[in-house]
XYZ file of C-alpha atoms in Angstrom:
383
model
C 1.960 32.995 -20.243
C 3.211 32.959 -16.653
C 6.157 30.668 -16.071
C 5.857 27.649 -13.811
C 8.470 27.663 -11.047
C 9.755 24.389 -9.593
C 11.356 24.785 -6.183
C 12.435 22.475 -3.359
C 10.373 22.086 -0.208
C 12.305 23.750 2.583
C 10.019 24.976 5.361
C 7.192 23.427 7.338
C 4.839 25.749 5.462
C 6.152 24.228 2.230
C 5.358 20.766 3.593
C 1.840 21.849 4.457
C 1.394 23.175 0.926
C 2.739 19.864 -0.413
C 0.158 17.968 1.656
C -2.725 20.350 0.923
C -2.514 20.286 -2.891
C -4.538 17.082 -3.500
C -7.330 18.461 -1.329
C -7.839 21.156 -3.957
C -7.221 18.998 -7.021
C -9.692 16.298 -5.940
C -12.177 18.481 -4.075
C -15.002 17.537 -6.443
C -14.047 13.888 -7.041
C -16.398 11.672 -4.966
C -14.050 8.699 -5.217
C -11.030 10.418 -3.654
C -10.701 9.795 0.085
C -8.899 12.640 1.907
C -5.987 11.139 3.861
C -5.292 12.290 7.398
C -2.891 15.192 6.965
C -1.027 14.242 10.131
C -0.283 10.815 8.667
C 1.054 12.294 5.429
C 3.196 14.778 7.369
C 4.690 11.904 9.373
C 5.384 9.931 6.190
C 7.451 12.724 4.608
C 9.289 13.783 7.780
C 12.665 12.340 8.847
C 12.484 11.195 12.453
C 8.808 10.319 12.056
C 9.155 7.721 9.307
C 11.914 5.098 9.784
C 12.245 4.810 5.995
C 14.548 7.826 6.278
C 17.012 5.683 8.231
C 17.860 4.014 4.922
C 16.562 6.591 2.461
C 17.011 10.178 1.309
C 14.349 12.349 -0.298
C 13.843 15.801 -1.775
C 10.348 17.187 -2.174
C 9.465 19.738 -4.848
C 6.596 22.160 -5.405
C 5.441 23.690 -8.667
C 4.092 27.236 -8.453
C 2.310 29.483 -10.941
C 1.261 33.053 -10.099
C 2.180 32.300 -6.483
C -0.179 29.305 -6.349
C 0.934 25.688 -5.821
C -0.044 23.703 -8.915
C 2.022 20.520 -8.531
C 4.258 18.418 -6.333
C 6.681 15.490 -6.549
C 9.309 13.702 -4.477
C 12.668 12.406 -5.673
C 14.295 9.810 -3.455
C 16.847 7.060 -2.990
C 16.421 3.936 -0.911
C 19.856 2.641 0.052
C 18.464 -0.837 0.777
C 16.841 -0.893 -2.671
C 20.205 -0.007 -4.228
C 21.622 -3.225 -2.752
C 18.979 -5.499 -4.270
C 19.604 -7.760 -7.286
C 19.004 -5.787 -10.511
C 16.953 -8.621 -11.985
C 14.344 -7.963 -9.249
C 13.675 -4.426 -10.432
C 15.718 -2.308 -8.043
C 19.493 -2.483 -7.624
C 22.487 -0.160 -8.133
C 21.795 3.137 -9.872
C 18.004 3.020 -9.500
C 16.347 6.113 -8.019
C 12.683 6.789 -7.452
C 10.085 9.528 -7.475
C 6.555 9.721 -6.104
C 3.787 11.818 -4.516
C 3.099 13.012 -8.048
C 0.251 15.491 -8.448
C -0.124 18.202 -11.080
C -2.757 20.594 -12.322
C -1.859 19.979 -15.985
C 0.516 18.014 -18.181
C 3.004 20.867 -18.658
C 3.409 21.147 -14.884
C 3.732 17.393 -14.556
C 6.473 17.271 -17.174
C 8.504 19.946 -15.363
C 8.095 18.175 -12.036
C 9.260 14.829 -13.421
C 12.220 16.592 -15.044
C 13.158 18.181 -11.711
C 13.004 14.797 -9.989
C 15.185 13.276 -12.711
C 17.751 16.068 -12.352
C 17.962 15.409 -8.625
C 18.419 11.682 -9.238
C 21.177 12.375 -11.776
C 22.902 14.582 -9.198
C 23.003 11.473 -6.986
C 24.571 9.450 -9.826
C 21.426 7.447 -10.553
C 21.134 6.015 -14.077
C 17.547 4.734 -13.980
C 14.332 6.309 -12.753
C 11.523 4.126 -11.363
C 8.212 5.483 -10.172
C 5.912 6.462 -8.794
C 6.701 5.068 -5.341
C 5.448 7.141 -2.427
C 7.898 6.676 -0.684
C 8.523 2.953 -1.038
C 7.172 -0.256 -2.501
C 5.582 -0.908 0.914
C 3.606 2.336 1.063
C 1.738 3.558 -2.053
C 3.388 2.171 -5.200
C 2.250 2.928 -8.721
C -0.245 5.290 -10.300
C -3.879 4.271 -10.648
C -4.598 3.609 -14.316
C -7.845 1.617 -14.045
C -10.531 1.594 -11.362
C -11.443 5.255 -10.920
C -15.146 4.464 -10.588
C -14.971 3.645 -6.858
C -12.917 4.832 -3.861
C -9.589 3.283 -2.959
C -9.291 1.323 0.262
C -6.949 2.080 3.157
C -3.308 2.672 2.098
C -4.069 2.442 -1.621
C -3.577 5.494 -3.822
C -6.041 7.345 -6.009
C -4.904 9.529 -8.908
C -6.083 11.608 -11.822
C -6.842 9.215 -14.695
C -4.708 11.371 -17.012
C -1.482 10.831 -15.061
C -0.506 7.580 -16.760
C -0.569 9.268 -20.170
C 1.409 12.233 -18.892
C 4.082 9.935 -17.457
C 4.320 7.994 -20.720
C 4.626 11.283 -22.627
C 7.707 11.997 -20.476
C 9.354 8.946 -22.142
C 8.493 6.420 -19.438
C 7.443 2.849 -20.123
C 5.372 0.681 -17.820
C 7.438 -2.017 -16.173
C 5.054 -3.573 -13.671
C 1.318 -3.617 -13.008
C -0.124 -4.173 -9.541
C -3.649 -5.565 -9.208
C -6.250 -5.477 -6.489
C -9.023 -8.056 -6.515
C -12.589 -7.461 -5.389
C -13.994 -10.573 -3.719
C -17.593 -11.279 -2.685
C -17.421 -12.645 0.857
C -21.115 -12.889 1.684
C -21.558 -15.975 -0.501
C -19.990 -19.449 -0.247
C -16.670 -20.058 -1.924
C -16.555 -22.504 -4.864
C -16.906 -26.193 -3.889
C -13.288 -26.974 -4.781
C -12.009 -24.319 -2.375
C -14.367 -25.560 0.347
C -13.014 -29.111 -0.111
C -9.408 -27.878 0.119
C -10.250 -26.029 3.351
C -12.015 -29.069 4.822
C -9.024 -31.244 3.997
C -6.711 -28.816 5.773
C -8.946 -28.761 8.838
C -8.510 -32.535 9.123
C -4.716 -32.258 8.947
C -3.386 -32.376 12.501
C -0.091 -30.833 11.407
C -1.827 -27.534 10.580
C -2.938 -24.950 13.116
C -4.438 -21.609 12.057
C -4.438 -19.260 15.020
C -5.577 -15.729 15.683
C -3.027 -13.002 16.259
C -2.575 -12.007 19.908
C -3.087 -8.254 20.076
C -1.988 -8.207 23.727
C 1.460 -9.263 22.540
C 1.307 -7.438 19.235
C 4.899 -6.185 19.118
C 6.151 -9.761 19.097
C 3.395 -10.839 16.711
C 4.232 -7.998 14.316
C 7.899 -9.003 14.358
C 6.913 -12.601 13.597
C 4.584 -11.605 10.765
C 7.098 -9.301 9.136
C 9.883 -11.896 9.421
C 7.650 -14.280 7.452
C 6.927 -11.440 5.020
C 10.610 -10.699 4.422
C 11.180 -14.373 3.630
C 8.028 -14.860 1.563
C 8.467 -11.771 -0.599
C 12.271 -11.848 -0.921
C 12.166 -13.168 -4.494
C 9.460 -10.765 -5.694
C 10.007 -7.935 -8.138
C 10.682 -4.658 -6.322
C 11.374 -6.304 -2.968
C 13.143 -4.228 -0.333
C 13.530 -5.775 3.145
C 11.623 -4.250 6.043
C 13.925 -3.167 8.872
C 13.455 -3.758 12.603
C 12.699 -0.054 13.079
C 10.023 -0.237 10.383
C 8.560 -3.335 12.046
C 8.227 -1.462 15.347
C 6.853 1.659 13.644
C 4.364 -0.290 11.540
C 3.159 -2.256 14.543
C 2.498 0.913 16.515
C 0.871 2.644 13.542
C -1.469 -0.229 12.695
C -2.354 -1.441 16.187
C -5.634 0.569 16.318
C -6.998 -1.347 13.301
C -5.720 -4.746 14.428
C -8.416 -7.188 15.472
C -7.475 -10.653 16.681
C -9.890 -12.521 14.422
C -8.839 -10.671 11.248
C -5.135 -11.558 11.290
C -4.211 -15.225 11.157
C -0.924 -17.061 11.491
C -0.582 -20.564 10.057
C 1.638 -23.080 11.783
C 2.796 -26.406 10.396
C 4.285 -28.860 12.901
C 4.390 -25.976 15.388
C 6.371 -23.637 13.100
C 4.823 -20.331 11.930
C 5.031 -20.461 8.131
C 2.317 -18.175 6.771
C 0.090 -15.253 7.703
C -2.787 -13.191 6.390
C -3.428 -9.635 7.553
C -6.863 -8.065 7.129
C -8.152 -4.623 8.106
C -11.585 -3.050 8.161
C -11.495 -0.379 5.469
C -10.967 2.642 7.691
C -11.315 4.862 4.607
C -15.061 4.355 4.895
C -14.903 6.326 8.166
C -12.159 8.890 7.553
C -13.741 9.904 4.233
C -15.977 12.105 6.396
C -13.108 13.857 8.202
C -11.692 16.181 5.546
C -8.130 15.147 6.390
C -8.191 16.163 10.072
C -8.924 14.468 13.385
C -9.691 17.793 15.069
C -11.633 19.063 16.810
C -13.921 16.043 17.332
C -13.077 13.511 14.623
C -10.555 11.749 16.857
C -13.376 10.887 19.286
C -15.587 9.685 16.435
C -12.777 7.480 15.156
C -11.988 6.013 18.576
C -15.663 5.224 19.115
C -15.900 3.607 15.677
C -12.803 1.502 16.314
C -14.434 -0.101 19.357
C -16.693 -2.150 17.072
C -16.258 -1.132 13.424
C -18.902 -1.955 10.866
C -17.793 -1.765 7.228
C -18.838 -2.960 3.818
C -15.249 -3.764 2.783
C -12.327 -5.634 4.300
C -8.869 -5.210 2.842
C -6.183 -7.896 2.749
C -3.026 -5.801 2.268
C -0.477 -8.478 3.075
C -0.154 -12.212 3.137
C 2.787 -14.509 2.748
C 3.909 -18.115 2.806
C 7.539 -18.914 3.525
C 9.609 -19.681 0.442
C 10.249 -23.295 1.377
C 6.526 -24.024 0.992
C 5.694 -21.802 -1.970
C 5.989 -24.534 -4.591
C 3.864 -27.002 -2.602
C 0.130 -27.648 -2.535
C 0.113 -26.775 1.146
C 0.865 -23.111 0.329
C -2.495 -22.577 -1.383
C -4.242 -24.747 1.208
C -2.963 -22.553 4.034
C -4.035 -19.446 2.123
C -7.561 -20.755 1.549
C -7.875 -21.816 5.197
C -6.911 -18.356 6.435
C -9.203 -16.684 3.906
C -12.101 -18.867 5.024
C -11.682 -18.065 8.715
C -11.231 -14.339 8.107
C -14.201 -14.275 5.724
C -16.457 -15.790 8.397
C -15.341 -13.221 10.983
C -15.634 -10.345 8.498
C -19.259 -11.075 7.705
C -20.486 -12.140 11.142
C -18.652 -9.628 13.330
C -18.049 -6.610 11.091
C -20.923 -6.694 8.605
C -18.677 -6.807 5.530
C -19.969 -8.057 2.201
C -16.876 -7.654 0.039
C -13.137 -8.022 0.377
C -10.250 -6.426 -1.459
C -7.138 -8.504 -1.917
C -3.879 -6.895 -2.950
C -1.904 -5.454 -4.363
C -0.641 -8.423 -6.358
C 2.166 -8.276 -8.915
C 0.995 -8.991 -12.456
C 3.470 -11.897 -12.712
C 2.692 -13.441 -9.304
C 0.830 -16.466 -10.621
C 0.224 -18.235 -7.280
C -1.306 -15.174 -5.595
C -3.384 -14.316 -8.641
C -4.650 -17.908 -8.669
C -5.750 -17.589 -5.042
C -7.685 -14.419 -5.840
C -9.330 -15.920 -8.898
C -10.184 -19.207 -7.147
C -12.359 -17.366 -4.611
C -14.274 -15.491 -7.321
C -12.062 -12.405 -7.216
C -12.150 -9.916 -10.077
C -9.514 -7.260 -10.757
C -11.014 -3.930 -9.704
C -7.982 -1.622 -9.735
C -4.707 -1.552 -11.666
C -1.679 0.476 -10.570
C 1.330 0.895 -12.858
C 5.001 1.508 -12.098
C 7.101 3.093 -14.840
C 10.800 3.211 -15.677
C 13.166 5.355 -17.720
C 16.878 5.327 -18.347
C 18.433 8.613 -17.244
């Protein structure tokens, strides 16, 4: 039997091989959506992704008979190392991600290589997969392989969870996405809560202003940092990441799909919604060239989709234990739902991810007839 060689990614050609591997592994899986290779290259490249301003990563390839058969990243997030240990991260916790392997033996060697790198950095606990951070593509898909993932949600071989567990990892946190029918009325109770909020003169739900999106993005992400600061796995988003994210997401920002809630004139909550761009880029084979960029730009002028994704929402901590928190959420959902169906042709929404122990957010999803459609799992191991 030919030995499997694990080696670090060094050259740009190595990076291309790292990016190309899933295109071969999932070539015949109709539910895998090929990501844009340029986006993946930017994500794993220092200077292109501001995560590297507070993180360090080593990528690895697995080769057999000169052919790439697996990949993984090992990485440290220096902001995560400063977080309270009871929130999941903290001192001594390293991560790995971008896990793909042709078979279990390859996967085991890759995870071992990532663990060795983390030990060399004096890490005592391994947490993954995170690719590269909790804010990008966390967890491995363990349930929901019967339909494609939406924008910025991962898709993985259904066997991976078992392979990771066989490497002595235990699941520590599940992340849920909820599928929500948006072409039918919400339950009467939710409609009454929304109507009550509309009569409250203290509350204003406004559209985001795309013409001033840099400032709006900074406002939204400041609310996010406050709202999520007590959540498991939280790592604060930096100013550089705010600017980068705003620039990256601006093409799929539409004023009527992102709402900011104000109470007594103070912005206290937001909901961000995107048309599922995966429905379009699924046709592109991972590249915008030679003509896909023009197709995408034309589509973005007036996108029509079946699915809207709500990737982020937040209510400031001072309101989270009040009835107003859920009222604001339902009001924003209602307004975005109406725009999604009337302007973009959507019939379903996807809400998440949501931590398995985030009762308030899970209650919001369930109250509007949401059903869990995908489960992602994050694992841990003492090194």
